[in-house]
Amino acid sequence: MSLPPKVLNFIWRSLRNILPTCESLFKKKCVASSICLRCLLAPETVKHCLIECHFAKQCWIQSNFGWHGLTGDFVEWFEEQRKRNLKMKLKEAVMILWSLWEARNNLCWNNKQSTPTTTLHRPKKALEECQFGGRDVYCCCV
Ligand SMILES: [Zn+2]
């Protein structure tokens, strides 16, 4: 999949369940709580942060994908998207996932709230930068 390296790195880590979510940091005793910083209602797992949390849900509803619920884990959800969508559309889904993670990090580290609109706009901007060889896309390592 041709995507910015930082996005590929992100999706690789999310599918292996090694993103530094509150839940995984809590297990490593790095943070005091595993609860999602956005909704304060559930442990922040990869699945919760990127699909289930009300903010993620809002973003998916406003996107071309919609929100179809979730029965299995995150890997199963991703696999379903892969089967259901053409390559181009899957790329868009990956970019939205990445942007949701960026929004989460902005909240966690900068105390900045994002809206679904800005979260859905970020992928377009990043892909444009990638297409035109924007430097910050290629020099950013996660
Ligand atoms: Zn949440």
Coordinates of N, CA and C and ligand atoms in Angstrom, one line a residue, residues 36 38-40 48 53-54, ligand 1:
C36 N -10.2 5.6 28.8 CA -10.1 6.4 27.7 C -10.2 7.9 28.1
R38 N -10.9 10.4 26.4 CA -11.9 11.2 25.7 C -13.3 11.0 26.3
C39 N -13.7 9.8 26.5 CA -15.1 9.6 27.0 C -15.1 9.2 28.5
L40 N -14.0 8.8 29.0 CA -13.9 8.4 30.4 C -14.9 7.2 30.8
H48 N -11.2 0.4 21.0 CA -12.0 1.5 21.6 C -11.6 2.8 21.0
C53 N -15.1 4.3 20.5 CA -15.3 5.5 21.3 C -16.3 6.5 20.5
H54 N -17.1 7.2 21.3 CA -18.1 8.0 20.6 C -17.5 8.9 19.5
Ligands
ZN1 ZN -13.6 6.6 24.7

